[in-house]
Amino acid sequence: MNDWWSLLFDFSDYGELIVLLQNSILAGAVLVSFASPRLSERSLRESDRALDENDFGDALSNALHARSFNPYSTAPVLALAHIAQRQGIPEAAERRYAQAVELQPENPETWYALGIFEFYVRRNMCAAHRYLQTSWNLDPAGDQWLPGGELDRSR
C-alpha cells in the first residue's frame, strides 16, 4: 500500500507537479467559463419570476447574482433597469440603461431599450429619438422598426 501511494505522489521532479497544477487550473477555468453563463441565465429567470410577483428584493438579489456570473452581459444590467423602473425609481433605471449602452455600445438592443425608456417613462422625445435612431443605425433591418413606431413618433 505504501508503495502505491509513493508511486502515485512521487514528485521527485517538481516539473511534473507544476504541469499537474497548471492543467488543473486550466480545467477549472474552462469549467467555470462554461458554467457561468448558464448560472447567470438561471438567476435572470428567477429575477424575472420574482419581479412578476412584485418581490423586488428577490428580483434585485437574483439580478445582481446573474451579473456576478456574467459581468460582460447586458441582460443582468437591463434586468436591474427594469427592477428600478418597476419600483418607480426612474433615475436609477436610466443609469442602468446607460450602463448597458456603455457596456456594449455597438449593441442595438441596448440603445433601443434606452430609447424606449426615454419614450414611455421619461417622455423625453428628443432623447428617445436620438437613442432609437442610434439603434436603427446599428440594425436597420431589426423587427422592432415598424412604420409609425416609436422612432417615427419621436420626431
Short mmCIF file of N, CA and C in Angstrom, two decimals:
data_model
loop_
_atom_site.label_atom_id
_atom_site.label_comp_id
_atom_site.label_asym_id
_atom_site.label_seq_id
_atom_site.Cartn_x
_atom_site.Cartn_y
_atom_site.Cartn_z
N MET A 1 0.82 -1.19 0.00
CA MET A 1 0.00 0.00 0.00
C MET A 1 0.87 1.26 0.00
N ASN A 2 1.92 1.22 0.81
CA ASN A 2 2.81 2.37 0.87
C ASN A 2 3.45 2.63 -0.49
N ASP A 3 3.83 1.56 -1.18
CA ASP A 3 4.47 1.70 -2.49
C ASP A 3 3.54 2.35 -3.50
N TRP A 4 2.25 1.99 -3.43
CA TRP A 4 1.28 2.55 -4.37
C TRP A 4 1.15 4.07 -4.17
N TRP A 5 1.03 4.51 -2.92
CA TRP A 5 0.93 5.94 -2.63
C TRP A 5 2.21 6.68 -3.02
N SER A 6 3.32 6.08 -2.75
CA SER A 6 4.58 6.75 -3.08
C SER A 6 4.75 6.86 -4.59
N LEU A 7 4.28 5.86 -5.33
CA LEU A 7 4.33 5.95 -6.79
C LEU A 7 3.36 7.00 -7.32
N LEU A 8 2.19 7.06 -6.70
CA LEU A 8 1.16 7.99 -7.16
C LEU A 8 1.56 9.44 -6.92
N PHE A 9 2.18 9.68 -5.76
CA PHE A 9 2.51 11.06 -5.40
C PHE A 9 4.00 11.32 -5.36
N ASP A 10 4.74 10.65 -6.20
CA ASP A 10 6.18 10.88 -6.26
C ASP A 10 6.45 12.02 -7.23
N PHE A 11 6.75 13.16 -6.67
CA PHE A 11 7.06 14.32 -7.49
C PHE A 11 8.53 14.70 -7.28
N SER A 12 9.37 13.73 -7.48
CA SER A 12 10.80 13.99 -7.32
C SER A 12 11.25 15.04 -8.34
N ASP A 13 10.57 15.04 -9.44
CA ASP A 13 10.80 16.09 -10.44
C ASP A 13 9.64 17.08 -10.31
N TYR A 14 9.89 18.24 -9.75
CA TYR A 14 8.82 19.21 -9.50
C TYR A 14 8.19 19.75 -10.78
N GLY A 15 8.81 19.52 -11.88
CA GLY A 15 8.23 19.92 -13.16
C GLY A 15 6.90 19.23 -13.40
N GLU A 16 6.81 17.96 -13.00
CA GLU A 16 5.56 17.22 -13.15
C GLU A 16 4.46 17.83 -12.29
N LEU A 17 4.81 18.23 -11.08
CA LEU A 17 3.85 18.85 -10.18
C LEU A 17 3.33 20.16 -10.76
N ILE A 18 4.21 20.93 -11.31
CA ILE A 18 3.82 22.22 -11.90
C ILE A 18 2.89 21.99 -13.09
N VAL A 19 3.20 21.03 -13.92
CA VAL A 19 2.34 20.72 -15.06
C VAL A 19 0.97 20.25 -14.58
N LEU A 20 0.95 19.41 -13.55
CA LEU A 20 -0.32 18.95 -12.99
C LEU A 20 -1.15 20.12 -12.46
N LEU A 21 -0.52 21.02 -11.74
CA LEU A 21 -1.23 22.20 -11.21
C LEU A 21 -1.73 23.10 -12.34
N GLN A 22 -0.90 23.32 -13.34
CA GLN A 22 -1.32 24.15 -14.48
C GLN A 22 -2.52 23.54 -15.18
N ASN A 23 -2.50 22.24 -15.40
CA ASN A 23 -3.61 21.57 -16.07
C ASN A 23 -4.87 21.63 -15.22
N SER A 24 -4.72 21.50 -13.91
CA SER A 24 -5.88 21.57 -13.01
C SER A 24 -6.49 22.97 -13.04
N ILE A 25 -5.67 23.98 -13.02
CA ILE A 25 -6.16 25.36 -13.07
C ILE A 25 -6.85 25.62 -14.41
N LEU A 26 -6.25 25.16 -15.48
CA LEU A 26 -6.84 25.33 -16.80
C LEU A 26 -8.19 24.63 -16.89
N ALA A 27 -8.27 23.40 -16.39
CA ALA A 27 -9.54 22.66 -16.42
C ALA A 27 -10.59 23.38 -15.59
N GLY A 28 -10.21 23.91 -14.44
CA GLY A 28 -11.15 24.66 -13.61
C GLY A 28 -11.65 25.92 -14.31
N ALA A 29 -10.75 26.63 -14.98
CA ALA A 29 -11.14 27.84 -15.70
C ALA A 29 -12.11 27.53 -16.84
N VAL A 30 -11.84 26.45 -17.56
CA VAL A 30 -12.74 26.05 -18.64
C VAL A 30 -14.11 25.69 -18.09
N LEU A 31 -14.13 24.96 -17.00
CA LEU A 31 -15.40 24.58 -16.38
C LEU A 31 -16.20 25.80 -15.94
N VAL A 32 -15.54 26.75 -15.31
CA VAL A 32 -16.21 27.97 -14.86
C VAL A 32 -16.72 28.78 -16.06
N SER A 33 -15.92 28.85 -17.12
CA SER A 33 -16.34 29.64 -18.29
C SER A 33 -17.57 29.06 -18.96
N PHE A 34 -17.74 27.74 -18.90
CA PHE A 34 -18.94 27.13 -19.47
C PHE A 34 -20.13 27.22 -18.52
N ALA A 35 -19.89 27.15 -17.24
CA ALA A 35 -20.98 27.14 -16.26
C ALA A 35 -21.52 28.53 -15.97
N SER A 36 -20.69 29.55 -16.00
CA SER A 36 -21.12 30.89 -15.60
C SER A 36 -22.30 31.44 -16.39
N PRO A 37 -22.29 31.40 -17.72
CA PRO A 37 -23.45 31.93 -18.45
C PRO A 37 -24.75 31.19 -18.10
N ARG A 38 -24.68 29.90 -17.90
CA ARG A 38 -25.89 29.13 -17.55
C ARG A 38 -26.39 29.51 -16.17
N LEU A 39 -25.48 29.69 -15.24
CA LEU A 39 -25.87 30.11 -13.90
C LEU A 39 -26.46 31.52 -13.93
N SER A 40 -25.90 32.38 -14.78
CA SER A 40 -26.42 33.73 -14.93
C SER A 40 -27.84 33.70 -15.50
N GLU A 41 -28.05 32.88 -16.53
CA GLU A 41 -29.39 32.77 -17.13
C GLU A 41 -30.42 32.26 -16.13
N ARG A 42 -30.01 31.30 -15.31
CA ARG A 42 -30.92 30.77 -14.30
C ARG A 42 -31.29 31.85 -13.28
N SER A 43 -30.30 32.63 -12.86
CA SER A 43 -30.56 33.72 -11.92
C SER A 43 -31.46 34.78 -12.54
N LEU A 44 -31.28 35.03 -13.84
CA LEU A 44 -32.14 36.00 -14.52
C LEU A 44 -33.59 35.52 -14.59
N ARG A 45 -33.78 34.22 -14.85
CA ARG A 45 -35.14 33.68 -14.85
C ARG A 45 -35.78 33.82 -13.48
N GLU A 46 -35.01 33.56 -12.43
CA GLU A 46 -35.52 33.71 -11.07
C GLU A 46 -35.83 35.18 -10.77
N SER A 47 -35.01 36.08 -11.29
CA SER A 47 -35.25 37.51 -11.10
C SER A 47 -36.55 37.94 -11.79
N ASP A 48 -36.76 37.46 -13.01
CA ASP A 48 -38.00 37.77 -13.74
C ASP A 48 -39.22 37.23 -13.00
N ARG A 49 -39.10 36.01 -12.49
CA ARG A 49 -40.21 35.42 -11.74
C ARG A 49 -40.53 36.26 -10.51
N ALA A 50 -39.50 36.65 -9.78
CA ALA A 50 -39.70 37.46 -8.58
C ALA A 50 -40.30 38.83 -8.93
N LEU A 51 -39.85 39.40 -10.03
CA LEU A 51 -40.40 40.70 -10.45
C LEU A 51 -41.87 40.57 -10.83
N ASP A 52 -42.23 39.47 -11.48
CA ASP A 52 -43.64 39.22 -11.81
C ASP A 52 -44.50 39.15 -10.55
N GLU A 53 -43.89 38.69 -9.46
CA GLU A 53 -44.60 38.56 -8.18
C GLU A 53 -44.43 39.80 -7.30
N ASN A 54 -43.84 40.87 -7.86
CA ASN A 54 -43.57 42.12 -7.14
C ASN A 54 -42.67 41.92 -5.92
N ASP A 55 -41.82 40.91 -5.97
CA ASP A 55 -40.85 40.68 -4.91
C ASP A 55 -39.54 41.35 -5.35
N PHE A 56 -39.46 42.65 -5.09
CA PHE A 56 -38.34 43.44 -5.60
C PHE A 56 -37.01 43.04 -4.98
N GLY A 57 -37.02 42.67 -3.71
CA GLY A 57 -35.78 42.27 -3.05
C GLY A 57 -35.18 41.02 -3.68
N ASP A 58 -36.02 40.01 -3.91
CA ASP A 58 -35.55 38.78 -4.53
C ASP A 58 -35.15 39.02 -5.98
N ALA A 59 -35.92 39.85 -6.67
CA ALA A 59 -35.59 40.17 -8.07
C ALA A 59 -34.23 40.85 -8.15
N LEU A 60 -34.00 41.81 -7.27
CA LEU A 60 -32.73 42.53 -7.25
C LEU A 60 -31.57 41.60 -6.90
N SER A 61 -31.77 40.77 -5.89
CA SER A 61 -30.73 39.83 -5.47
C SER A 61 -30.34 38.87 -6.60
N ASN A 62 -31.34 38.34 -7.28
CA ASN A 62 -31.07 37.41 -8.38
C ASN A 62 -30.42 38.11 -9.57
N ALA A 63 -30.83 39.33 -9.86
CA ALA A 63 -30.22 40.07 -10.98
C ALA A 63 -28.75 40.38 -10.68
N LEU A 64 -28.47 40.77 -9.45
CA LEU A 64 -27.07 41.03 -9.07
C LEU A 64 -26.26 39.74 -9.10
N HIS A 65 -26.87 38.65 -8.70
CA HIS A 65 -26.21 37.34 -8.74
C HIS A 65 -25.89 36.98 -10.20
N ALA A 66 -26.85 37.20 -11.08
CA ALA A 66 -26.63 36.92 -12.51
C ALA A 66 -25.48 37.76 -13.05
N ARG A 67 -25.43 39.00 -12.63
CA ARG A 67 -24.38 39.90 -13.11
C ARG A 67 -23.00 39.43 -12.64
N SER A 68 -22.95 38.88 -11.43
CA SER A 68 -21.65 38.42 -10.93
C SER A 68 -21.14 37.22 -11.73
N PHE A 69 -22.05 36.42 -12.27
CA PHE A 69 -21.64 35.27 -13.09
C PHE A 69 -21.27 35.67 -14.51
N ASN A 70 -21.84 36.76 -15.01
CA ASN A 70 -21.62 37.14 -16.40
C ASN A 70 -21.53 38.66 -16.50
N PRO A 71 -20.41 39.25 -16.04
CA PRO A 71 -20.32 40.72 -15.94
C PRO A 71 -20.29 41.45 -17.28
N TYR A 72 -20.06 40.74 -18.38
CA TYR A 72 -20.00 41.41 -19.68
C TYR A 72 -21.30 41.29 -20.46
N SER A 73 -22.30 40.68 -19.85
CA SER A 73 -23.61 40.56 -20.48
C SER A 73 -24.46 41.76 -20.11
N THR A 74 -25.25 42.24 -21.07
CA THR A 74 -26.14 43.36 -20.77
C THR A 74 -27.46 42.89 -20.14
N ALA A 75 -27.77 41.62 -20.25
CA ALA A 75 -29.06 41.13 -19.74
C ALA A 75 -29.24 41.40 -18.25
N PRO A 76 -28.25 41.12 -17.39
CA PRO A 76 -28.45 41.45 -15.97
C PRO A 76 -28.59 42.95 -15.72
N VAL A 77 -27.86 43.75 -16.47
CA VAL A 77 -27.95 45.21 -16.29
C VAL A 77 -29.33 45.70 -16.71
N LEU A 78 -29.85 45.16 -17.81
CA LEU A 78 -31.20 45.54 -18.24
C LEU A 78 -32.25 45.05 -17.25
N ALA A 79 -32.01 43.89 -16.63
CA ALA A 79 -32.92 43.40 -15.60
C ALA A 79 -32.92 44.36 -14.41
N LEU A 80 -31.75 44.84 -14.03
CA LEU A 80 -31.67 45.82 -12.93
C LEU A 80 -32.39 47.11 -13.29
N ALA A 81 -32.32 47.51 -14.56
CA ALA A 81 -33.05 48.70 -15.02
C ALA A 81 -34.55 48.48 -14.92
N HIS A 82 -35.03 47.31 -15.34
CA HIS A 82 -36.46 47.02 -15.25
C HIS A 82 -36.94 47.01 -13.80
N ILE A 83 -36.14 46.48 -12.91
CA ILE A 83 -36.50 46.44 -11.49
C ILE A 83 -36.64 47.87 -10.95
N ALA A 84 -35.66 48.71 -11.23
CA ALA A 84 -35.71 50.10 -10.77
C ALA A 84 -36.92 50.82 -11.37
N GLN A 85 -37.19 50.54 -12.63
CA GLN A 85 -38.34 51.16 -13.30
C GLN A 85 -39.64 50.74 -12.63
N ARG A 86 -39.78 49.46 -12.34
CA ARG A 86 -40.99 48.96 -11.68
C ARG A 86 -41.12 49.48 -10.25
N GLN A 87 -39.99 49.76 -9.61
CA GLN A 87 -40.01 50.29 -8.26
C GLN A 87 -40.35 51.79 -8.25
N GLY A 88 -40.40 52.38 -9.43
CA GLY A 88 -40.69 53.81 -9.52
C GLY A 88 -39.48 54.68 -9.24
N ILE A 89 -38.30 54.18 -9.59
CA ILE A 89 -37.07 54.94 -9.41
C ILE A 89 -36.45 55.19 -10.79
N PRO A 90 -37.02 56.14 -11.55
CA PRO A 90 -36.56 56.33 -12.94
C PRO A 90 -35.10 56.75 -13.06
N GLU A 91 -34.58 57.47 -12.08
CA GLU A 91 -33.17 57.88 -12.15
C GLU A 91 -32.25 56.66 -12.12
N ALA A 92 -32.55 55.72 -11.23
CA ALA A 92 -31.74 54.50 -11.15
C ALA A 92 -31.90 53.67 -12.42
N ALA A 93 -33.13 53.60 -12.93
CA ALA A 93 -33.37 52.85 -14.16
C ALA A 93 -32.58 53.46 -15.32
N GLU A 94 -32.61 54.76 -15.43
CA GLU A 94 -31.89 55.43 -16.51
C GLU A 94 -30.38 55.17 -16.41
N ARG A 95 -29.85 55.19 -15.19
CA ARG A 95 -28.42 54.89 -15.01
C ARG A 95 -28.10 53.47 -15.47
N ARG A 96 -28.97 52.53 -15.19
CA ARG A 96 -28.73 51.14 -15.60
C ARG A 96 -28.82 50.99 -17.11
N TYR A 97 -29.81 51.64 -17.74
CA TYR A 97 -29.90 51.58 -19.20
C TYR A 97 -28.64 52.18 -19.83
N ALA A 98 -28.19 53.31 -19.28
CA ALA A 98 -26.97 53.94 -19.81
C ALA A 98 -25.76 53.03 -19.57
N GLN A 99 -25.75 52.35 -18.45
CA GLN A 99 -24.67 51.41 -18.15
C GLN A 99 -24.64 50.27 -19.18
N ALA A 100 -25.80 49.80 -19.58
CA ALA A 100 -25.87 48.74 -20.60
C ALA A 100 -25.30 49.24 -21.92
N VAL A 101 -25.63 50.49 -22.28
CA VAL A 101 -25.11 51.08 -23.51
C VAL A 101 -23.59 51.21 -23.44
N GLU A 102 -23.08 51.64 -22.29
CA GLU A 102 -21.63 51.77 -22.12
C GLU A 102 -20.94 50.40 -22.19
N LEU A 103 -21.60 49.39 -21.67
CA LEU A 103 -21.03 48.05 -21.67
C LEU A 103 -20.91 47.49 -23.08
N GLN A 104 -21.94 47.74 -23.91
CA GLN A 104 -21.93 47.25 -25.29
C GLN A 104 -22.48 48.33 -26.23
N PRO A 105 -21.65 49.32 -26.55
CA PRO A 105 -22.12 50.44 -27.37
C PRO A 105 -22.48 50.07 -28.81
N GLU A 106 -22.01 48.93 -29.29
CA GLU A 106 -22.34 48.51 -30.65
C GLU A 106 -23.56 47.59 -30.70
N ASN A 107 -24.21 47.40 -29.57
CA ASN A 107 -25.38 46.53 -29.48
C ASN A 107 -26.64 47.38 -29.67
N PRO A 108 -27.39 47.16 -30.76
CA PRO A 108 -28.58 47.99 -30.99
C PRO A 108 -29.66 47.79 -29.94
N GLU A 109 -29.68 46.63 -29.29
CA GLU A 109 -30.71 46.38 -28.28
C GLU A 109 -30.56 47.26 -27.06
N THR A 110 -29.32 47.59 -26.68
CA THR A 110 -29.12 48.46 -25.52
C THR A 110 -29.60 49.87 -25.83
N TRP A 111 -29.31 50.35 -27.04
CA TRP A 111 -29.77 51.68 -27.44
C TRP A 111 -31.29 51.71 -27.55
N TYR A 112 -31.86 50.63 -28.06
CA TYR A 112 -33.32 50.54 -28.20
C TYR A 112 -33.99 50.57 -26.82
N ALA A 113 -33.45 49.82 -25.88
CA ALA A 113 -34.03 49.79 -24.52
C ALA A 113 -33.96 51.17 -23.88
N LEU A 114 -32.84 51.87 -24.04
CA LEU A 114 -32.71 53.23 -23.51
C LEU A 114 -33.69 54.17 -24.20
N GLY A 115 -33.84 54.04 -25.51
CA GLY A 115 -34.77 54.89 -26.25
C GLY A 115 -36.22 54.65 -25.85
N ILE A 116 -36.60 53.39 -25.67
CA ILE A 116 -37.97 53.06 -25.25
C ILE A 116 -38.23 53.60 -23.84
N PHE A 117 -37.24 53.51 -22.98
CA PHE A 117 -37.36 54.07 -21.63
C PHE A 117 -37.61 55.58 -21.71
N GLU A 118 -36.81 56.27 -22.50
CA GLU A 118 -37.00 57.73 -22.64
C GLU A 118 -38.36 58.06 -23.26
N PHE A 119 -38.79 57.24 -24.19
CA PHE A 119 -40.07 57.48 -24.88
C PHE A 119 -41.25 57.31 -23.92
N TYR A 120 -41.32 56.17 -23.24
CA TYR A 120 -42.51 55.85 -22.44
C TYR A 120 -42.45 56.31 -20.99
N VAL A 121 -41.27 56.31 -20.40
CA VAL A 121 -41.18 56.65 -18.98
C VAL A 121 -40.86 58.13 -18.79
N ARG A 122 -39.81 58.59 -19.40
CA ARG A 122 -39.41 59.99 -19.27
C ARG A 122 -40.22 60.92 -20.17
N ARG A 123 -40.75 60.36 -21.24
CA ARG A 123 -41.47 61.13 -22.26
C ARG A 123 -40.60 62.26 -22.83
N ASN A 124 -39.32 61.95 -22.94
CA ASN A 124 -38.34 62.87 -23.49
C ASN A 124 -38.12 62.46 -24.94
N MET A 125 -38.90 63.06 -25.84
CA MET A 125 -38.88 62.63 -27.24
C MET A 125 -37.56 62.94 -27.93
N CYS A 126 -36.89 64.00 -27.52
CA CYS A 126 -35.61 64.33 -28.14
C CYS A 126 -34.58 63.23 -27.83
N ALA A 127 -34.46 62.87 -26.56
CA ALA A 127 -33.52 61.81 -26.18
C ALA A 127 -33.96 60.48 -26.77
N ALA A 128 -35.26 60.20 -26.73
CA ALA A 128 -35.77 58.94 -27.27
C ALA A 128 -35.41 58.83 -28.75
N HIS A 129 -35.60 59.91 -29.50
CA HIS A 129 -35.29 59.87 -30.93
C HIS A 129 -33.80 59.63 -31.16
N ARG A 130 -32.97 60.30 -30.38
CA ARG A 130 -31.52 60.13 -30.54
C ARG A 130 -31.11 58.67 -30.28
N TYR A 131 -31.61 58.06 -29.22
CA TYR A 131 -31.23 56.69 -28.88
C TYR A 131 -31.84 55.68 -29.85
N LEU A 132 -33.09 55.89 -30.22
CA LEU A 132 -33.74 54.98 -31.17
C LEU A 132 -33.08 55.08 -32.55
N GLN A 133 -32.70 56.29 -32.93
CA GLN A 133 -32.01 56.47 -34.21
C GLN A 133 -30.66 55.76 -34.21
N THR A 134 -29.95 55.83 -33.09
CA THR A 134 -28.67 55.12 -32.97
C THR A 134 -28.90 53.62 -33.10
N SER A 135 -29.94 53.12 -32.45
CA SER A 135 -30.27 51.70 -32.55
C SER A 135 -30.59 51.34 -34.00
N TRP A 136 -31.36 52.16 -34.67
CA TRP A 136 -31.72 51.90 -36.06
C TRP A 136 -30.47 51.92 -36.94
N ASN A 137 -29.56 52.87 -36.69
CA ASN A 137 -28.32 52.94 -37.47
C ASN A 137 -27.49 51.67 -37.33
N LEU A 138 -27.53 51.06 -36.14
CA LEU A 138 -26.78 49.83 -35.90
C LEU A 138 -27.47 48.60 -36.49
N ASP A 139 -28.81 48.64 -36.57
CA ASP A 139 -29.56 47.48 -37.08
C ASP A 139 -30.85 47.94 -37.78
N PRO A 140 -30.72 48.46 -39.01
CA PRO A 140 -31.91 48.96 -39.70
C PRO A 140 -32.89 47.86 -40.12
N ALA A 141 -32.46 46.61 -40.10
CA ALA A 141 -33.34 45.52 -40.52
C ALA A 141 -34.03 44.84 -39.33
N GLY A 142 -33.92 45.43 -38.14
CA GLY A 142 -34.49 44.82 -36.95
C GLY A 142 -36.01 44.74 -37.01
N ASP A 143 -36.55 43.76 -36.30
CA ASP A 143 -38.01 43.53 -36.28
C ASP A 143 -38.77 44.65 -35.57
N GLN A 144 -38.10 45.42 -34.75
CA GLN A 144 -38.78 46.44 -33.96
C GLN A 144 -39.14 47.70 -34.76
N TRP A 145 -38.64 47.82 -35.97
CA TRP A 145 -38.86 49.03 -36.75
C TRP A 145 -40.11 48.91 -37.62
N LEU A 146 -41.19 49.40 -37.09
CA LEU A 146 -42.46 49.39 -37.81
C LEU A 146 -42.81 50.80 -38.24
N PRO A 147 -43.45 50.96 -39.39
CA PRO A 147 -43.90 52.30 -39.78
C PRO A 147 -44.84 52.84 -38.71
N GLY A 148 -44.60 54.08 -38.31
CA GLY A 148 -45.43 54.69 -37.28
C GLY A 148 -45.05 54.25 -35.88
N GLY A 149 -43.93 53.56 -35.73
CA GLY A 149 -43.47 53.09 -34.41
C GLY A 149 -42.85 54.21 -33.61
N GLU A 150 -42.20 53.83 -32.53
CA GLU A 150 -41.65 54.84 -31.61
C GLU A 150 -40.61 55.75 -32.28
N LEU A 151 -39.79 55.20 -33.17
CA LEU A 151 -38.80 56.05 -33.85
C LEU A 151 -39.51 57.11 -34.65
N ASP A 152 -40.53 56.76 -35.43
CA ASP A 152 -41.27 57.75 -36.22
C ASP A 152 -42.00 58.76 -35.33
N ARG A 153 -42.61 58.26 -34.27
CA ARG A 153 -43.40 59.14 -33.40
C ARG A 153 -42.54 60.05 -32.53
N SER A 154 -41.27 59.72 -32.35
CA SER A 154 -40.40 60.56 -31.52
C SER A 154 -39.87 61.78 -32.26
N ARG A 155 -40.14 61.87 -33.56
CA ARG A 155 -39.61 63.01 -34.35
C ARG A 155 -40.35 64.27 -34.05
#
